[in-house]
Coordinates of C-alpha atoms and ligand atoms in Angstrom, one line a residue:
M1 CA 48.6 48.7 -15.7
D2 CA 50.7 48.0 -18.8
R3 CA 51.9 51.4 -20.0
P4 CA 55.0 52.9 -21.7
F5 CA 58.0 54.3 -19.8
V6 CA 57.1 58.0 -19.6
T7 CA 59.6 60.8 -19.6
I8 CA 58.5 64.5 -19.3
N9 CA 61.0 66.9 -20.7
V10 CA 60.7 70.6 -20.2
A11 CA 62.8 73.7 -20.7
A12 CA 62.2 76.2 -17.9
T13 CA 63.5 79.5 -16.7
A14 CA 65.1 79.9 -13.3
D15 CA 61.7 81.0 -12.0
G16 CA 60.1 77.8 -13.3
K17 CA 58.3 79.3 -16.3
I18 CA 58.0 77.3 -19.5
D19 CA 56.7 80.3 -21.6
T20 CA 56.2 84.0 -21.2
F21 CA 52.8 85.6 -20.3
E22 CA 52.3 86.1 -24.1
K23 CA 52.1 82.3 -24.5
R24 CA 53.7 82.2 -27.9
G25 CA 56.1 79.3 -27.3
A26 CA 59.1 81.4 -26.2
A27 CA 62.5 79.9 -26.9
I28 CA 64.2 78.8 -23.7
S29 CA 66.6 76.0 -24.7
S30 CA 70.2 76.7 -25.5
A31 CA 71.8 75.2 -28.7
R32 CA 73.2 72.3 -26.6
D33 CA 69.9 71.6 -25.0
K34 CA 68.2 71.5 -28.4
E35 CA 70.7 68.8 -29.4
R36 CA 69.9 66.8 -26.1
V37 CA 66.2 67.1 -26.7
D38 CA 66.6 65.9 -30.3
R39 CA 68.5 62.8 -29.1
L40 CA 65.7 62.1 -26.5
R41 CA 63.2 62.3 -29.3
A42 CA 65.2 60.0 -31.5
E43 CA 65.3 57.5 -28.6
A44 CA 61.5 57.6 -28.0
D45 CA 58.8 55.5 -29.7
A46 CA 56.5 58.5 -29.5
V47 CA 56.5 62.2 -28.6
M48 CA 53.4 63.8 -27.1
V49 CA 52.1 67.3 -26.4
G50 CA 48.9 68.6 -24.8
G51 CA 46.0 70.0 -26.8
H52 CA 46.9 73.7 -26.2
T53 CA 50.5 73.2 -27.4
L54 CA 49.2 71.3 -30.4
H55 CA 46.6 73.8 -31.5
D56 CA 48.5 77.0 -30.6
E57 CA 52.0 76.1 -31.7
D58 CA 51.5 73.4 -34.3
P59 CA 54.8 71.6 -33.4
T60 CA 56.3 69.1 -35.9
L61 CA 57.8 66.9 -33.1
T62 CA 60.3 65.5 -35.6
V63 CA 63.9 64.5 -35.1
K64 CA 65.9 67.4 -36.5
S65 CA 69.3 65.8 -36.9
E66 CA 69.7 63.9 -40.2
S67 CA 72.2 61.5 -38.6
L68 CA 69.8 60.6 -35.7
R69 CA 67.1 59.9 -38.3
A70 CA 69.5 57.7 -40.2
E71 CA 70.4 55.9 -37.0
R72 CA 66.7 55.2 -36.4
L73 CA 66.3 53.9 -40.0
A74 CA 69.4 51.7 -39.6
H75 CA 67.7 50.1 -36.6
G76 CA 64.6 49.3 -38.6
L77 CA 62.6 52.2 -37.1
S78 CA 60.7 55.0 -38.8
A79 CA 62.7 58.2 -39.3
N80 CA 60.6 60.0 -36.7
P81 CA 58.9 58.7 -33.5
A82 CA 55.1 58.7 -33.6
K83 CA 53.3 61.9 -32.7
V84 CA 50.7 61.9 -30.0
S85 CA 48.3 64.5 -28.7
V86 CA 45.2 64.8 -26.5
S87 CA 42.3 67.3 -26.8
S88 CA 38.6 67.0 -25.9
R89 CA 37.8 68.9 -29.1
L90 CA 40.3 68.6 -31.9
H91 CA 40.3 71.5 -34.4
L92 CA 43.4 71.2 -36.6
T93 CA 43.6 72.4 -40.2
P94 CA 44.6 70.1 -43.0
D95 CA 47.8 72.1 -43.6
A96 CA 49.0 71.7 -40.0
D97 CA 52.7 71.0 -39.7
F98 CA 51.9 68.5 -37.0
L99 CA 50.2 66.4 -39.6
N100 CA 52.4 67.1 -42.6
V101 CA 56.0 67.7 -41.6
G102 CA 58.1 64.5 -41.2
A103 CA 56.7 61.1 -41.9
A104 CA 55.4 59.5 -38.6
R105 CA 52.5 57.7 -37.2
V106 CA 50.0 60.1 -35.6
F107 CA 47.8 59.1 -32.7
L108 CA 45.1 61.5 -31.5
F109 CA 43.0 61.0 -28.4
T110 CA 39.8 62.9 -28.1
T111 CA 36.1 62.8 -27.1
S112 CA 32.8 62.8 -29.0
Q113 CA 33.0 66.6 -28.9
T114 CA 35.3 66.6 -31.9
D115 CA 33.0 67.1 -35.0
E116 CA 32.7 64.5 -37.8
A117 CA 34.2 66.8 -40.5
Q118 CA 37.3 67.2 -38.4
L119 CA 37.6 63.4 -37.8
T120 CA 37.2 62.7 -41.6
M121 CA 39.9 65.2 -42.4
L122 CA 42.3 63.8 -39.8
R123 CA 41.7 60.3 -40.9
S124 CA 42.3 61.3 -44.6
C125 CA 45.7 62.7 -43.4
G126 CA 46.5 59.2 -41.9
A127 CA 46.0 60.0 -38.2
Q128 CA 44.7 57.2 -36.0
I129 CA 42.0 58.7 -33.7
F130 CA 40.8 57.3 -30.4
I131 CA 37.4 58.7 -29.3
Q132 CA 36.4 58.3 -25.6
E133 CA 33.1 59.0 -24.0
G134 CA 32.8 61.8 -21.5
G135 CA 34.2 65.3 -21.2
R136 CA 37.9 64.5 -21.0
V137 CA 40.2 61.9 -22.2
N138 CA 41.2 59.3 -19.7
L139 CA 45.0 59.4 -19.7
I140 CA 45.4 55.9 -18.2
S141 CA 43.5 54.2 -21.0
M142 CA 45.4 56.4 -23.5
L143 CA 48.7 55.1 -22.2
E144 CA 47.4 51.5 -22.3
T145 CA 46.3 52.0 -25.9
L146 CA 49.7 53.4 -26.9
K147 CA 51.5 50.4 -25.3
K148 CA 49.3 48.0 -27.3
R149 CA 50.6 49.9 -30.4
D150 CA 54.2 49.2 -29.6
I151 CA 54.9 52.6 -27.9
H152 CA 57.3 51.5 -25.1
R153 CA 59.0 54.8 -24.5
L154 CA 56.9 58.0 -24.5
M155 CA 58.5 61.4 -24.3
V156 CA 56.1 64.1 -23.2
E157 CA 57.0 67.7 -24.2
G158 CA 54.4 69.7 -22.2
G159 CA 52.6 71.8 -21.7
A160 CA 51.9 72.6 -18.1
T161 CA 48.4 71.1 -17.9
L162 CA 49.3 67.8 -19.5
N163 CA 52.5 67.6 -17.4
F164 CA 50.5 68.0 -14.2
E165 CA 47.7 65.6 -15.0
L166 CA 50.2 62.8 -15.9
M167 CA 52.2 63.4 -12.7
R168 CA 49.1 63.7 -10.5
L169 CA 47.9 60.3 -11.8
G170 CA 51.3 58.7 -11.1
L171 CA 51.9 58.0 -14.8
V172 CA 55.4 59.5 -15.1
D173 CA 58.7 57.7 -14.6
E174 CA 61.2 60.5 -15.2
L175 CA 61.3 64.3 -15.4
T176 CA 64.1 66.1 -17.1
I177 CA 64.4 69.9 -16.8
Y178 CA 66.7 72.2 -18.6
L179 CA 66.8 75.3 -16.3
A180 CA 67.9 78.3 -18.4
P181 CA 69.6 81.3 -16.8
L182 CA 66.6 83.5 -17.5
I183 CA 63.7 85.0 -15.5
F184 CA 60.3 85.5 -17.3
G185 CA 58.1 86.4 -14.3
G186 CA 54.4 86.9 -14.9
E187 CA 51.5 85.5 -12.9
T188 CA 49.9 84.0 -15.9
A189 CA 53.1 82.7 -17.6
P190 CA 52.9 78.9 -17.6
T191 CA 55.0 76.9 -15.2
I192 CA 56.3 73.3 -15.3
A193 CA 53.1 71.9 -13.8
A194 CA 49.7 73.7 -13.8
G195 CA 46.2 72.0 -13.4
S196 CA 44.3 72.2 -10.2
G197 CA 47.3 71.9 -8.0
L198 CA 47.9 69.9 -4.8
V199 CA 47.9 70.6 -1.1
R200 CA 51.3 70.2 0.6
S201 CA 50.5 66.7 2.0
D202 CA 49.8 65.5 -1.5
A203 CA 52.9 66.9 -3.0
I204 CA 54.6 64.6 -5.5
P205 CA 58.0 63.5 -4.2
L206 CA 61.0 63.4 -6.6
K207 CA 64.4 61.8 -6.4
L208 CA 67.2 63.8 -8.1
V209 CA 69.3 61.3 -10.0
E210 CA 71.4 63.7 -12.1
S211 CA 72.4 67.3 -12.1
Q212 CA 74.8 69.0 -14.5
A213 CA 75.9 72.7 -14.7
W214 CA 76.5 73.6 -18.3
D215 CA 78.9 76.2 -19.8
D216 CA 75.9 78.0 -21.4
G217 CA 74.8 78.9 -17.8
G218 CA 72.0 76.4 -17.8
V219 CA 71.4 73.4 -15.4
L220 CA 70.2 70.0 -16.4
L221 CA 68.2 68.2 -13.7
R222 CA 66.9 64.6 -14.0
Y223 CA 64.4 63.3 -11.5
R224 CA 62.8 59.9 -10.9
F225 CA 59.4 59.7 -9.2
E226 CA 59.4 58.3 -5.7
K227 CA 56.6 55.9 -4.6
R228 CA 53.9 57.9 -2.9
S229 CA 53.0 56.8 0.7
K230 CA 49.3 57.3 0.2
Ligands
NAP1 N1 59.2 75.1 -22.4 C1 58.7 73.9 -22.7 O1 59.3 72.9 -22.5 C2 57.3 73.8 -23.2 C3 56.9 72.6 -23.9 C4 55.6 72.6 -24.3 C5 54.7 73.6 -24.1 N2 55.1 74.7 -23.4 C6 54.2 75.8 -23.2 O2 53.1 75.4 -22.4 C7 52.0 76.2 -22.7 C8 50.8 75.4 -22.9 O3 50.4 74.6 -21.8 P1 48.9 74.4 -21.3 O4 49.0 74.0 -19.9 O5 48.2 75.7 -21.6 O6 48.4 73.3 -22.3 P2 48.8 71.8 -22.7 O7 49.3 71.1 -21.5 O8 49.7 71.9 -23.9 O9 47.4 71.2 -23.1 C9 46.4 71.0 -22.2 C10 45.2 70.6 -22.9 O10 45.2 69.2 -23.3 C11 43.9 68.8 -23.4 N3 43.5 67.6 -22.6 C12 42.6 66.7 -22.9 N4 42.4 65.7 -22.0 C13 43.3 66.0 -21.1 C14 43.6 65.4 -19.9 N5 43.0 64.3 -19.5 N6 44.6 65.9 -19.1 C15 45.2 67.0 -19.5 N7 45.0 67.7 -20.6 C16 44.0 67.2 -21.4 C17 43.0 69.9 -22.8 O11 42.6 70.6 -23.9 P3 41.1 70.6 -24.4 O12 40.5 71.8 -23.8 O13 41.2 70.6 -25.9 O14 40.5 69.3 -24.0 C18 44.0 70.7 -22.0 O15 43.5 72.0 -21.8 C19 52.3 77.1 -23.9 O16 52.6 78.4 -23.5 C20 53.6 76.4 -24.4 O17 54.5 77.3 -25.0 C21 56.4 74.8 -23.0

């Protein structure tokens, strides 16, 4: 299949949590990590989040550094990468930051469960919407669609369900984890990958290609995905 190069980036605690049990988008990244993430965004053609992160946290997904935005413009790119999300039933409000903060193309993938009034509102805000039949969005055809729209490098910023589904389907090339020196605990606190899970024999193998211990106490890990034997 012809798809973008896909990088998942997460900030996790030492116990693998990407949020607390409160699920309010707890801050995990250090100042240095925020700068690294901003650069990753600036290098991407599009930044994506899953439907829960979209609706619950309303992220802007913009490049925060003015100089990185200027660099993009100097290269003939838009100031911000495109914004992408996926939800079987979209229910954004017209004043959502995701739609309004930072000029960027917006691509939304959904199903016929999203109602007409919502689709009309989103289109009037300039979003491009792709509606698939069935209960869930097919992530393979989603990536093919993005590639056809000149998205060659896609950065995925969670959450746990989207991360897992993309990895389970073999659609991810790289995983970057900033491991913060924190413990959140909590059985219901989201981890790096959720979804239905895998039995041991189906575990997704990774190859560690970079590790750095930072002065802020965090560790940066970069993995490539190994070819699976079955
Ligand atoms: N620390 C970090 O780096 C970081 C980054 C981002 C998010 N987070 C945290 O992650 C948590 C949210 O994670 P989450 O697992 O609840 O949600 P998520 O991954 O953000 O969104 C998952 C949702 O995406 C939609 N979706 C539609 N089609 C899909 C498909 N084919 N495959 C997968 N998802 C599909 C579904 O919503 P529908 O039911 O609408 O179809 C699904 O429930 C929050 O607590 C947030 O703070 C942490």
